[in-house]
Coordinates of C-alpha atoms and ligand atoms in Angstrom, one line a residue:
M1 CA 29.2 -43.8 -65.8
S2 CA 28.8 -44.1 -69.6
G3 CA 25.4 -45.2 -70.8
A4 CA 23.9 -44.1 -67.5
K5 CA 20.9 -41.9 -67.3
S6 CA 21.9 -38.2 -67.4
V7 CA 19.9 -35.0 -67.1
A8 CA 20.9 -31.6 -68.3
P9 CA 22.0 -29.5 -65.2
E10 CA 19.3 -26.8 -65.8
N11 CA 16.6 -29.5 -65.7
R12 CA 17.7 -31.1 -62.4
T13 CA 16.0 -31.3 -59.1
V14 CA 18.5 -33.0 -56.7
I15 CA 18.3 -34.8 -53.4
G16 CA 20.6 -36.8 -51.1
L17 CA 19.7 -40.3 -50.3
T18 CA 20.8 -43.0 -47.9
F19 CA 19.7 -46.4 -48.9
G20 CA 20.4 -48.8 -46.0
N21 CA 19.5 -52.4 -45.3
S22 CA 17.3 -51.3 -42.4
N23 CA 16.3 -47.7 -43.3
S24 CA 16.6 -45.0 -45.9
S25 CA 16.5 -41.2 -45.8
I26 CA 15.9 -38.3 -48.1
A27 CA 17.5 -34.9 -47.7
Y28 CA 17.2 -31.7 -49.6
T29 CA 19.4 -28.5 -49.5
V30 CA 17.8 -25.1 -49.1
D31 CA 20.1 -22.0 -48.8
D32 CA 23.2 -24.3 -48.3
K33 CA 21.5 -26.0 -45.4
A34 CA 20.6 -29.7 -45.7
E35 CA 17.4 -30.9 -44.2
V36 CA 16.0 -34.4 -44.0
I37 CA 12.5 -34.6 -45.2
A38 CA 9.6 -36.7 -44.1
N39 CA 7.7 -39.1 -46.4
E40 CA 3.9 -39.1 -46.6
D41 CA 3.7 -41.1 -43.3
G42 CA 5.7 -38.4 -41.5
D43 CA 8.9 -40.6 -41.3
R44 CA 12.4 -39.4 -41.7
Q45 CA 13.9 -42.8 -41.2
I46 CA 12.0 -44.8 -43.7
P47 CA 12.3 -48.6 -43.3
T48 CA 13.8 -50.2 -46.4
I49 CA 10.9 -52.6 -46.8
L50 CA 8.3 -53.3 -49.5
S51 CA 5.1 -55.3 -48.8
Y52 CA 2.3 -56.4 -51.1
V53 CA -1.3 -56.9 -50.0
D54 CA -4.0 -57.6 -52.6
G55 CA -1.9 -56.2 -55.3
D56 CA -1.2 -52.9 -53.4
E57 CA 2.4 -52.0 -52.7
Y58 CA 3.3 -50.6 -49.3
Y59 CA 6.6 -49.2 -48.4
G60 CA 8.4 -47.9 -45.3
Q61 CA 6.8 -48.0 -41.9
Q62 CA 3.5 -49.4 -43.4
A63 CA 5.4 -52.3 -45.0
K64 CA 7.3 -52.9 -41.7
A65 CA 4.0 -53.4 -39.9
F66 CA 3.1 -56.1 -42.3
L67 CA 6.1 -58.2 -41.1
I68 CA 3.7 -59.4 -38.5
R69 CA 0.7 -60.3 -40.6
N70 CA 2.1 -60.8 -44.1
P71 CA 5.8 -61.8 -43.8
N72 CA 5.9 -63.9 -47.0
N73 CA 5.0 -61.0 -49.2
T74 CA 7.2 -58.5 -47.5
V75 CA 10.8 -57.9 -48.7
A76 CA 13.3 -56.6 -46.1
Y77 CA 17.0 -56.4 -45.6
F78 CA 18.0 -56.6 -49.3
R79 CA 20.3 -53.6 -50.1
D80 CA 23.5 -55.6 -49.5
F81 CA 22.4 -58.3 -52.0
L82 CA 22.6 -55.9 -54.9
G83 CA 25.3 -56.9 -57.4
K84 CA 26.1 -60.1 -55.5
D85 CA 25.7 -63.7 -56.6
F86 CA 23.4 -65.8 -54.6
E87 CA 26.2 -68.0 -53.1
H88 CA 27.8 -64.9 -51.6
I89 CA 24.9 -63.4 -49.7
D90 CA 24.1 -63.8 -46.0
P91 CA 20.4 -64.3 -45.7
T92 CA 20.4 -64.4 -41.9
H93 CA 18.1 -61.4 -41.5
N94 CA 15.5 -62.6 -44.0
H95 CA 14.2 -65.5 -41.9
A96 CA 11.1 -63.5 -40.9
S97 CA 10.2 -62.1 -44.3
A98 CA 10.4 -63.2 -48.0
H99 CA 13.4 -65.5 -48.4
P100 CA 16.0 -64.8 -51.1
K101 CA 16.1 -67.5 -53.8
D102 CA 18.7 -68.5 -56.3
V103 CA 17.4 -67.9 -59.8
D104 CA 20.3 -68.7 -62.2
G105 CA 22.7 -67.3 -59.6
A106 CA 20.8 -64.0 -59.2
V107 CA 19.2 -63.2 -55.9
S108 CA 15.4 -63.1 -56.2
F109 CA 12.2 -63.1 -54.1
T110 CA 9.0 -64.9 -54.8
I111 CA 6.0 -62.7 -53.7
K112 CA 2.3 -62.3 -54.5
D113 CA 2.3 -58.8 -55.9
K114 CA -0.8 -59.0 -58.0
A115 CA -4.4 -58.4 -57.0
E116 CA -6.1 -61.4 -58.6
E117 CA -6.7 -64.2 -56.2
D118 CA -5.5 -66.9 -58.5
A119 CA -2.6 -65.0 -60.0
E120 CA 0.7 -66.9 -59.8
P121 CA 3.3 -65.4 -57.4
S122 CA 6.0 -63.3 -59.1
T123 CA 9.7 -63.9 -58.9
V124 CA 11.3 -60.5 -58.6
S125 CA 15.1 -60.0 -58.7
V126 CA 16.8 -57.9 -56.0
S127 CA 17.5 -55.3 -58.7
E128 CA 13.8 -55.0 -59.4
V129 CA 13.0 -54.8 -55.7
A130 CA 15.6 -52.0 -55.3
T131 CA 14.1 -50.1 -58.3
R132 CA 10.6 -50.4 -56.9
Y133 CA 11.8 -49.2 -53.5
L134 CA 13.8 -46.3 -54.9
R135 CA 10.9 -45.2 -57.1
R136 CA 8.8 -44.9 -53.9
L137 CA 11.5 -42.8 -52.2
V138 CA 11.8 -40.5 -55.2
G139 CA 8.0 -40.3 -55.3
S140 CA 7.8 -39.2 -51.7
A141 CA 10.6 -36.7 -52.3
S142 CA 8.8 -35.3 -55.3
D143 CA 5.5 -35.0 -53.5
Y144 CA 7.2 -33.2 -50.6
L145 CA 9.1 -30.8 -52.8
G146 CA 6.2 -30.3 -55.2
K147 CA 8.4 -31.0 -58.3
K148 CA 9.8 -34.1 -59.9
V149 CA 13.1 -35.2 -58.4
T150 CA 15.4 -36.1 -61.2
S151 CA 18.8 -36.7 -59.6
A152 CA 20.5 -37.8 -56.4
V153 CA 23.8 -38.4 -54.6
I154 CA 23.5 -41.8 -52.8
T155 CA 25.7 -43.0 -50.0
V156 CA 27.3 -46.5 -50.0
P157 CA 29.4 -48.4 -47.5
T158 CA 33.2 -48.1 -48.1
N159 CA 33.4 -51.8 -49.0
F160 CA 30.7 -51.7 -51.6
S161 CA 32.3 -53.4 -54.7
D162 CA 32.3 -52.0 -58.2
K163 CA 29.8 -54.6 -59.1
Q164 CA 27.5 -53.5 -56.3
K165 CA 27.8 -49.9 -57.2
A166 CA 27.0 -50.7 -60.9
A167 CA 23.9 -52.7 -59.7
L168 CA 22.8 -49.8 -57.6
L169 CA 23.3 -47.3 -60.4
A170 CA 21.3 -49.5 -62.8
A171 CA 18.5 -50.0 -60.2
A172 CA 18.3 -46.2 -59.7
N173 CA 18.3 -45.5 -63.4
A174 CA 15.5 -48.0 -63.9
A175 CA 13.5 -46.0 -61.3
D176 CA 14.1 -42.9 -63.6
L177 CA 16.7 -41.4 -61.2
E178 CA 20.0 -40.0 -62.3
V179 CA 22.8 -40.8 -59.9
L180 CA 25.1 -37.8 -59.8
Q181 CA 27.6 -39.6 -57.6
L182 CA 27.9 -42.4 -55.1
I183 CA 29.8 -41.2 -52.0
S184 CA 31.0 -43.2 -49.1
E185 CA 28.9 -43.2 -46.0
P186 CA 31.6 -41.9 -43.6
V187 CA 32.6 -39.1 -45.9
A188 CA 29.0 -38.0 -46.1
A189 CA 28.8 -37.9 -42.3
A190 CA 32.0 -35.9 -42.1
L191 CA 30.7 -33.5 -44.8
A192 CA 27.5 -33.0 -42.9
Y193 CA 29.5 -31.8 -39.9
D194 CA 32.0 -29.8 -41.8
A195 CA 29.3 -27.9 -43.7
R196 CA 27.9 -26.3 -40.6
P197 CA 28.4 -22.6 -40.6
E198 CA 30.2 -22.7 -37.2
A199 CA 32.5 -25.5 -38.3
Q200 CA 36.2 -24.7 -38.5
V201 CA 37.8 -26.4 -41.5
E202 CA 40.9 -27.7 -39.9
D203 CA 43.3 -30.5 -40.5
K204 CA 42.1 -33.4 -38.4
I205 CA 41.8 -37.1 -38.1
V206 CA 38.2 -38.3 -37.8
V207 CA 36.8 -41.7 -36.9
V208 CA 33.3 -42.3 -38.2
A209 CA 31.5 -45.1 -36.5
E210 CA 28.5 -46.0 -38.7
L211 CA 26.3 -48.1 -36.5
G212 CA 23.2 -49.5 -38.2
G213 CA 20.8 -52.3 -37.9
T214 CA 22.7 -55.1 -39.7
R215 CA 26.2 -53.8 -39.9
S216 CA 28.7 -51.6 -38.1
D217 CA 31.3 -49.9 -40.3
V218 CA 34.1 -47.8 -38.9
A219 CA 36.4 -45.6 -41.0
V220 CA 39.4 -43.5 -40.1
I221 CA 39.5 -40.4 -42.3
A222 CA 42.2 -37.7 -42.7
S223 CA 40.4 -34.4 -43.3
R224 CA 42.8 -31.8 -44.8
Q225 CA 41.3 -28.5 -45.7
G226 CA 38.1 -30.1 -46.9
M227 CA 39.8 -33.0 -48.7
Y228 CA 39.0 -36.4 -47.2
T229 CA 41.3 -39.4 -47.4
V230 CA 40.0 -42.7 -46.1
L231 CA 43.0 -44.2 -44.2
A232 CA 41.4 -47.5 -43.0
T233 CA 38.1 -49.2 -42.6
A234 CA 36.6 -52.1 -40.7
H235 CA 33.3 -53.9 -41.0
D236 CA 31.3 -56.0 -38.7
Y237 CA 28.0 -57.9 -39.1
E238 CA 27.5 -59.3 -35.6
F239 CA 27.6 -56.3 -33.2
N240 CA 24.7 -54.2 -34.5
G241 CA 21.2 -52.9 -33.8
V242 CA 19.5 -56.3 -34.7
A243 CA 21.7 -58.0 -32.0
L244 CA 20.5 -55.5 -29.4
D245 CA 16.8 -56.2 -30.4
K246 CA 17.5 -59.9 -30.0
I247 CA 18.8 -59.4 -26.5
L248 CA 15.6 -57.6 -25.5
M249 CA 13.5 -60.2 -27.2
D250 CA 15.1 -63.0 -25.3
H251 CA 14.9 -61.1 -22.0
F252 CA 11.2 -60.5 -22.3
A253 CA 10.4 -63.9 -23.8
K254 CA 12.0 -65.5 -20.7
E255 CA 10.1 -63.2 -18.4
F256 CA 6.9 -64.1 -20.2
L257 CA 7.6 -67.8 -19.7
K258 CA 8.4 -67.3 -16.1
R259 CA 5.1 -65.6 -15.5
N260 CA 3.2 -68.1 -17.7
P261 CA 4.9 -71.4 -17.2
S262 CA 2.5 -73.4 -19.3
A263 CA 2.4 -71.1 -22.3
K264 CA 4.3 -71.8 -25.5
D265 CA 7.5 -69.9 -26.1
P266 CA 6.6 -66.9 -28.3
R267 CA 9.9 -67.3 -30.1
E268 CA 8.9 -70.6 -31.5
N269 CA 6.1 -69.1 -33.6
A270 CA 6.6 -66.7 -36.5
R271 CA 3.9 -64.3 -35.4
G272 CA 5.1 -64.2 -31.7
L273 CA 8.6 -63.7 -32.9
A274 CA 7.6 -60.8 -35.2
K275 CA 5.6 -59.2 -32.4
L276 CA 8.6 -59.5 -30.0
K277 CA 10.9 -58.0 -32.5
F278 CA 8.7 -55.0 -33.3
E279 CA 8.2 -54.1 -29.6
A280 CA 11.8 -54.9 -28.6
E281 CA 13.0 -52.3 -31.2
A282 CA 10.6 -49.7 -29.8
T283 CA 11.7 -50.4 -26.2
K284 CA 15.4 -50.2 -27.3
R285 CA 14.8 -46.8 -28.9
A286 CA 12.9 -45.5 -25.8
L287 CA 16.0 -46.5 -23.7
S288 CA 18.1 -44.2 -25.7
I289 CA 16.1 -41.3 -24.2
G290 CA 14.8 -42.4 -20.9
A291 CA 16.1 -44.3 -17.9
N292 CA 13.1 -46.7 -18.1
A293 CA 11.0 -48.2 -20.9
S294 CA 7.9 -50.3 -21.2
F295 CA 7.3 -53.4 -23.3
S296 CA 3.8 -54.5 -24.1
V297 CA 2.4 -56.9 -26.6
E298 CA -1.2 -58.1 -27.0
S299 CA -1.7 -61.8 -27.4
L300 CA 2.1 -62.6 -27.4
S301 CA 1.6 -66.4 -27.2
D302 CA -1.5 -68.6 -26.5
G303 CA -3.6 -65.5 -26.6
I304 CA -1.9 -64.1 -23.4
D305 CA -1.1 -60.4 -23.3
F306 CA 2.2 -59.3 -21.8
A307 CA 3.4 -56.1 -20.3
S308 CA 6.7 -55.3 -18.5
T309 CA 9.4 -52.7 -18.1
I310 CA 13.1 -52.5 -18.1
N311 CA 15.6 -49.9 -16.9
R312 CA 18.6 -48.7 -18.9
L313 CA 21.2 -50.1 -16.5
R314 CA 19.7 -53.6 -16.9
Y315 CA 19.6 -53.2 -20.7
E316 CA 23.2 -52.1 -20.7
T317 CA 24.4 -55.0 -18.6
L318 CA 22.6 -57.5 -20.9
S319 CA 24.1 -55.8 -24.0
R320 CA 27.7 -55.6 -22.8
T321 CA 29.0 -58.1 -25.4
V322 CA 27.6 -56.1 -28.2
F323 CA 28.9 -52.8 -26.9
E324 CA 32.4 -54.3 -26.3
G325 CA 32.4 -55.7 -29.8
I326 CA 31.8 -52.2 -31.1
N327 CA 34.6 -50.8 -28.9
R328 CA 37.0 -53.5 -30.3
L329 CA 36.0 -52.6 -33.9
V330 CA 36.9 -49.0 -33.3
E331 CA 40.2 -49.8 -31.7
S332 CA 41.1 -52.2 -34.4
V333 CA 40.6 -49.8 -37.3
I334 CA 42.7 -47.1 -35.6
K335 CA 45.5 -49.6 -35.3
K336 CA 45.0 -50.6 -38.9
A337 CA 45.5 -47.0 -39.9
G338 CA 48.8 -47.0 -38.0
L339 CA 47.5 -44.5 -35.5
D340 CA 46.8 -44.2 -31.8
V341 CA 43.7 -43.0 -30.1
L342 CA 45.7 -39.8 -29.2
D343 CA 45.9 -39.0 -32.9
V344 CA 42.1 -38.8 -33.2
D345 CA 40.6 -35.3 -33.1
E346 CA 37.0 -36.2 -33.6
V347 CA 34.7 -39.3 -33.4
I348 CA 31.5 -39.0 -35.4
L349 CA 28.7 -41.4 -34.4
S350 CA 26.4 -42.1 -37.3
G351 CA 23.4 -44.4 -37.9
G352 CA 20.4 -45.4 -35.8
T353 CA 22.3 -47.5 -33.2
A354 CA 24.6 -44.5 -32.6
H355 CA 21.7 -43.0 -30.5
T356 CA 22.6 -45.5 -27.8
P357 CA 24.1 -43.4 -24.9
R358 CA 26.3 -46.2 -23.6
I359 CA 28.1 -46.6 -26.9
A360 CA 29.0 -42.9 -26.9
S361 CA 30.1 -43.0 -23.2
N362 CA 32.2 -46.0 -23.9
F363 CA 34.0 -44.1 -26.7
S364 CA 34.6 -41.2 -24.2
N365 CA 36.5 -43.7 -22.1
I366 CA 38.5 -45.1 -25.0
F367 CA 39.6 -41.7 -26.4
P368 CA 41.5 -38.9 -24.5
Q369 CA 39.5 -36.0 -23.3
T370 CA 40.7 -33.8 -26.1
T371 CA 38.9 -36.0 -28.7
R372 CA 35.4 -34.6 -29.6
I373 CA 32.8 -37.4 -29.3
L374 CA 30.0 -36.3 -31.6
A375 CA 26.9 -38.1 -30.4
P376 CA 23.6 -36.7 -28.9
S377 CA 24.3 -38.0 -25.4
T378 CA 27.9 -36.6 -25.2
N379 CA 27.7 -33.3 -27.2
P380 CA 24.8 -30.9 -27.2
Y381 CA 25.8 -29.7 -30.7
A382 CA 25.8 -33.2 -32.3
I383 CA 23.7 -33.7 -35.4
N384 CA 21.1 -36.5 -35.2
P385 CA 23.1 -39.6 -36.2
S386 CA 20.2 -40.9 -38.2
E387 CA 20.4 -37.9 -40.5
L388 CA 24.1 -37.5 -41.1
G389 CA 24.4 -39.6 -44.3
A390 CA 21.4 -38.1 -46.1
R391 CA 22.5 -34.5 -45.2
G392 CA 26.0 -35.1 -46.4
A393 CA 24.7 -36.6 -49.6
A394 CA 22.3 -33.6 -50.2
L395 CA 25.1 -31.1 -49.6
Q396 CA 27.3 -32.9 -52.1
A397 CA 24.4 -33.0 -54.6
S398 CA 23.9 -29.3 -54.3
L399 CA 27.6 -28.7 -54.8
I400 CA 27.8 -30.7 -58.0
Q401 CA 24.4 -30.2 -59.6
D402 CA 25.5 -27.6 -62.0
Y403 CA 28.0 -29.8 -63.7
E404 CA 27.4 -32.0 -66.7
A405 CA 27.3 -35.7 -65.7
D406 CA 30.7 -36.5 -67.4
D407 CA 32.5 -33.7 -65.6
I408 CA 31.2 -34.7 -62.3
D409 CA 32.6 -38.1 -62.7
Q410 CA 36.1 -36.7 -63.4
S411 CA 36.2 -33.7 -61.2
T412 CA 34.8 -35.0 -57.9
H413 CA 36.1 -38.5 -57.7
A414 CA 39.4 -37.6 -56.2
A415 CA 37.9 -35.5 -53.4
V416 CA 36.1 -38.4 -51.9
T417 CA 38.1 -41.5 -52.8
T418 CA 41.7 -42.3 -51.9
V419 CA 44.1 -39.9 -53.5
A420 CA 47.9 -39.7 -53.2
H421 CA 48.9 -38.5 -49.8
I422 CA 52.1 -38.0 -47.9
S423 CA 52.8 -40.5 -45.1
N424 CA 55.1 -38.4 -42.9
A425 CA 54.6 -34.8 -41.9
I426 CA 57.0 -32.2 -43.3
G427 CA 58.1 -29.4 -41.1
V428 CA 61.0 -27.5 -39.6
I429 CA 63.1 -27.7 -36.5
S430 CA 62.8 -24.9 -34.0
L431 CA 64.0 -24.3 -30.5
N432 CA 61.6 -24.3 -27.5
A433 CA 61.9 -22.0 -24.5
A434 CA 64.3 -24.5 -22.9
G435 CA 66.6 -24.3 -26.0
E436 CA 65.7 -27.9 -27.1
E437 CA 65.1 -28.8 -30.7
I438 CA 61.5 -29.4 -31.5
F439 CA 59.6 -30.3 -34.6
V440 CA 57.1 -27.8 -36.0
P441 CA 54.8 -29.5 -38.6
V442 CA 54.0 -27.5 -41.7
V443 CA 52.2 -30.1 -43.8
P444 CA 50.7 -32.8 -41.6
A445 CA 50.9 -36.5 -42.4
E446 CA 48.1 -38.0 -44.5
T447 CA 47.6 -34.8 -46.4
A448 CA 46.2 -35.3 -49.9
V449 CA 48.5 -33.8 -52.5
P450 CA 49.0 -31.3 -54.1
A451 CA 49.2 -29.2 -51.0
K452 CA 50.8 -26.0 -50.0
R453 CA 51.1 -24.7 -46.4
T454 CA 52.9 -21.8 -44.8
V455 CA 53.8 -21.2 -41.1
H456 CA 55.7 -18.5 -39.2
V457 CA 58.4 -19.7 -36.8
A458 CA 60.0 -17.4 -34.3
A459 CA 63.7 -16.8 -34.9
P460 CA 66.2 -17.0 -32.0
K461 CA 65.6 -14.0 -29.6
D462 CA 68.6 -12.1 -30.6
G463 CA 68.2 -12.5 -34.4
G464 CA 71.2 -12.9 -36.6
D465 CA 71.8 -15.8 -39.0
V466 CA 69.2 -18.5 -38.8
L467 CA 69.5 -22.0 -40.2
V468 CA 66.2 -23.5 -41.2
K469 CA 66.3 -27.2 -41.3
F470 CA 63.4 -28.9 -43.2
V471 CA 62.8 -32.4 -41.8
E472 CA 60.2 -35.2 -41.9
G473 CA 58.4 -35.8 -38.7
N474 CA 56.6 -38.8 -37.2
T475 CA 54.5 -39.0 -34.1
H476 CA 55.0 -41.6 -31.5
I477 CA 53.4 -42.2 -28.2
K478 CA 55.4 -41.6 -25.1
V479 CA 54.4 -43.6 -22.1
T480 CA 55.4 -42.4 -18.7
K481 CA 54.9 -45.0 -15.9
P482 CA 54.0 -43.6 -12.5
E483 CA 56.9 -43.6 -10.1
P484 CA 56.9 -46.8 -8.0
K485 CA 56.1 -46.0 -4.4
P486 CA 58.7 -46.5 -1.7
K487 CA 58.0 -49.7 0.2
E488 CA 57.6 -48.4 3.7
D489 CA 55.2 -45.8 2.5
K490 CA 53.0 -48.5 1.2
T491 CA 52.9 -50.4 4.5
A492 CA 52.0 -47.3 6.2
K493 CA 49.1 -46.8 3.9
V494 CA 47.8 -50.3 4.3
E495 CA 47.8 -49.8 8.1
D496 CA 46.0 -46.6 7.7
A497 CA 43.5 -48.2 5.4
A498 CA 42.6 -50.7 8.1
D499 CA 41.6 -47.7 10.3
S500 CA 39.5 -45.8 8.0
D501 CA 37.4 -46.6 4.9
E502 CA 37.9 -43.2 3.4
E503 CA 41.6 -43.5 3.5
S504 CA 41.4 -46.9 2.0
D505 CA 39.6 -45.5 -1.0
F506 CA 42.2 -42.9 -1.3
S507 CA 45.1 -45.2 -1.3
D508 CA 43.4 -47.5 -3.8
D509 CA 43.1 -44.6 -6.2
E510 CA 46.8 -43.8 -5.8
E511 CA 47.9 -47.3 -6.5
E512 CA 45.8 -47.4 -9.6
E513 CA 47.3 -44.3 -11.0
E514 CA 47.5 -44.8 -14.7
E515 CA 50.5 -44.5 -16.9
K516 CA 50.6 -41.2 -18.8
R517 CA 50.4 -41.5 -22.6
E518 CA 51.2 -38.5 -24.8
K519 CA 51.8 -37.9 -28.4
V520 CA 55.3 -36.6 -29.2
W521 CA 57.0 -35.7 -32.4
K522 CA 60.1 -37.7 -33.5
I523 CA 62.4 -35.9 -35.9
G524 CA 63.0 -37.9 -39.0
N525 CA 65.1 -37.5 -42.2
T526 CA 66.5 -34.1 -43.0
L527 CA 65.2 -32.9 -46.3
A528 CA 67.0 -29.6 -46.8
E529 CA 68.7 -26.8 -44.9
A530 CA 68.6 -23.1 -45.7
A531 CA 70.4 -20.2 -44.2
I532 CA 68.8 -16.7 -43.8
R533 CA 71.2 -14.0 -42.9
N534 CA 70.8 -11.1 -40.5
V535 CA 67.3 -11.8 -39.2
K536 CA 66.4 -8.8 -37.0
K537 CA 65.9 -9.1 -33.2
G538 CA 62.5 -10.7 -32.4
G539 CA 62.0 -11.5 -36.1
K540 CA 60.1 -14.3 -37.6
V541 CA 60.8 -16.7 -40.4
E542 CA 58.2 -17.7 -42.9
V543 CA 58.4 -21.3 -44.1
T544 CA 56.4 -22.7 -47.0
V545 CA 56.2 -26.3 -48.0
Q546 CA 54.5 -27.2 -51.3
V547 CA 54.0 -30.9 -52.1
N548 CA 53.2 -31.5 -55.8
A549 CA 51.0 -34.2 -57.2
D550 CA 54.1 -36.2 -58.2
L551 CA 55.2 -35.9 -54.6
S552 CA 58.1 -33.6 -55.4
V553 CA 58.5 -30.9 -52.8
I554 CA 59.3 -27.2 -53.1
L555 CA 60.6 -25.5 -49.9
T556 CA 60.8 -21.8 -49.4
T557 CA 61.8 -19.7 -46.5
R558 CA 62.3 -15.9 -45.8
E559 CA 62.3 -13.5 -43.0
V560 CA 58.8 -12.2 -42.5
G561 CA 58.6 -8.6 -43.8
A562 CA 61.9 -8.8 -45.6
Q563 CA 62.8 -9.1 -49.2
G564 CA 64.3 -12.2 -50.9
G565 CA 64.4 -15.6 -49.4
V566 CA 65.6 -19.1 -50.2
R567 CA 63.9 -21.7 -52.4
G568 CA 64.7 -25.3 -53.1
Q569 CA 63.2 -28.2 -54.9
L570 CA 63.3 -31.9 -54.0
N571 CA 62.3 -34.6 -56.5
A572 CA 60.1 -37.4 -55.3
Ligands
ATP601 P1 22.1 -51.3 -41.9 O1 22.4 -51.0 -43.3 O2 23.3 -51.5 -41.0 O3 21.1 -52.4 -41.6 P2 20.8 -48.7 -41.9 O4 21.9 -47.8 -42.2 O5 19.9 -49.1 -42.9 O6 21.5 -50.0 -41.2 P3 20.0 -47.1 -39.6 O7 18.7 -46.4 -39.5 O8 21.3 -46.4 -39.6 O9 19.9 -48.2 -40.7 O10 20.0 -48.1 -38.3 C1 19.0 -48.9 -37.9 C2 19.2 -49.4 -36.5 O11 19.2 -48.3 -35.6 C3 18.0 -50.3 -36.1 O12 18.6 -51.4 -35.4 C4 17.2 -49.4 -35.2 O13 16.5 -50.2 -34.2 C5 18.4 -48.6 -34.5 N1 17.9 -47.4 -33.9 C6 17.2 -46.4 -34.5 N2 16.9 -45.4 -33.7 C7 17.5 -45.7 -32.5 C8 17.5 -45.1 -31.2 N3 17.0 -44.0 -31.0 N4 18.2 -45.8 -30.2 C9 18.8 -47.0 -30.5 N5 18.7 -47.6 -31.6 C10 18.1 -47.0 -32.7

């Protein structure tokens, strides 16, 4: 970050920011608790939009309202264009607002941002748009806090390129904002959950589904004692919040035309389309809370007002393709990480679209019951998905605000980017009650190194000499097919079914009995063996595995409560 704006730690006031294509949020930490703060309009989700009317600049919700009356001087959906050449951007979402233009390869917008009637329109680069927008966000934060905000941690998608990050840093610096750190969106969401006082910091595999307006990003993260390693990511630009708006827009436009056969299609006129979109989004949000929602637009087309309602079931049926697309995205990224749904301990739903109850309930069907699905509709303790990113960013900001800018760069990068990690678990072999050899993990797979873990393993009941075998372990999924039913039995059931409806349901259930899938450990390579003599009756053996940064391993074992022990080192 050399050359970037830096502020002395004692002079900083820090915030956490999310800066999305659709919305942005500001959070601030008080007494180790992060809170999302409202801007002067009272909004916590602030539309990432700027609009110019008679030389006045509007931002957020006020700018969004101008998409209907002043679309050409309103700039929306621009964050992803930062640091990109014109030929590599996707302008799909800009059709109803200022269009991006190619100015010597740089993405720019032509807007009338001056007061004078006869002033020439200005051509403003996307970097300048971002700077103006961030200045407004920081201004709102400073007003709220009553002091000038100097610095921020900002979240970015996991596939933001170095060039995009550099462009974002430059845009923030030009808005007089020091960027303490850019952290990835899924890690910010995981941090927001793990920082709760009641959270148990445990080793776990977390899937973060970041579902926004223009994109859906999913990441698989290994969380190992507060260190996060991103194992795999997937990105989609088709199954998103805007697609859900479009489904409702088409639904109501068709209903309008059915009721008014001679009226013009509201989708064929820019203002009609903008009105449809505005109201469709509001209806969609209402359907996340209630079983029914209304839709009403004044003068939708040919001066005709329109009002209707829709229930959630109908909406969910219409939106099936989008929901299924999101399911597939989640399944694909777990596969990409080389894992199975049974390996996932927690699914965090983040982003505005994550409020949709059906998306969360679909996830409950994909994952086993033991996986925590953290969404408002499935878990009463879930954090508002729209606030996770900003909260995580604010927590990170408060953790690092006392460091000099140069130190932050070096000391915190590893914690939130990919660091060396072990791919197999390391553990020991023990015997279960039935006397079978089982694997007891000491350091789980995907643990970032260096790492040191200790476990206690029961020695054989009668004590004596114990051989501790250090091995690598892998999980695999054991599938047990239900026993095929004897033939005559089946015939009997079919006959019974003909007699009684109830029984027919019952027999159907039985036939559809699902195969059983469970995660089991497979014992891999033996790393070392150590003998401990004369362990007392009912004694325990302590086993410690330390994996160094160069992936060399130190193994130690001793009887709990006894002197001495055995130690060995393996080179990487
Ligand atoms: P992106 O960068 O993908 O465009 P973002 O991160 O800027 O998205 P978010 O606020 O996370 O923006 O998501 C915006 C989307 O969430 C919009 O499509 C919005 O309609 C939708 N949304 C917001 N609240 C709800 C809700 N309660 N129910 C359903 N959808 C919602």
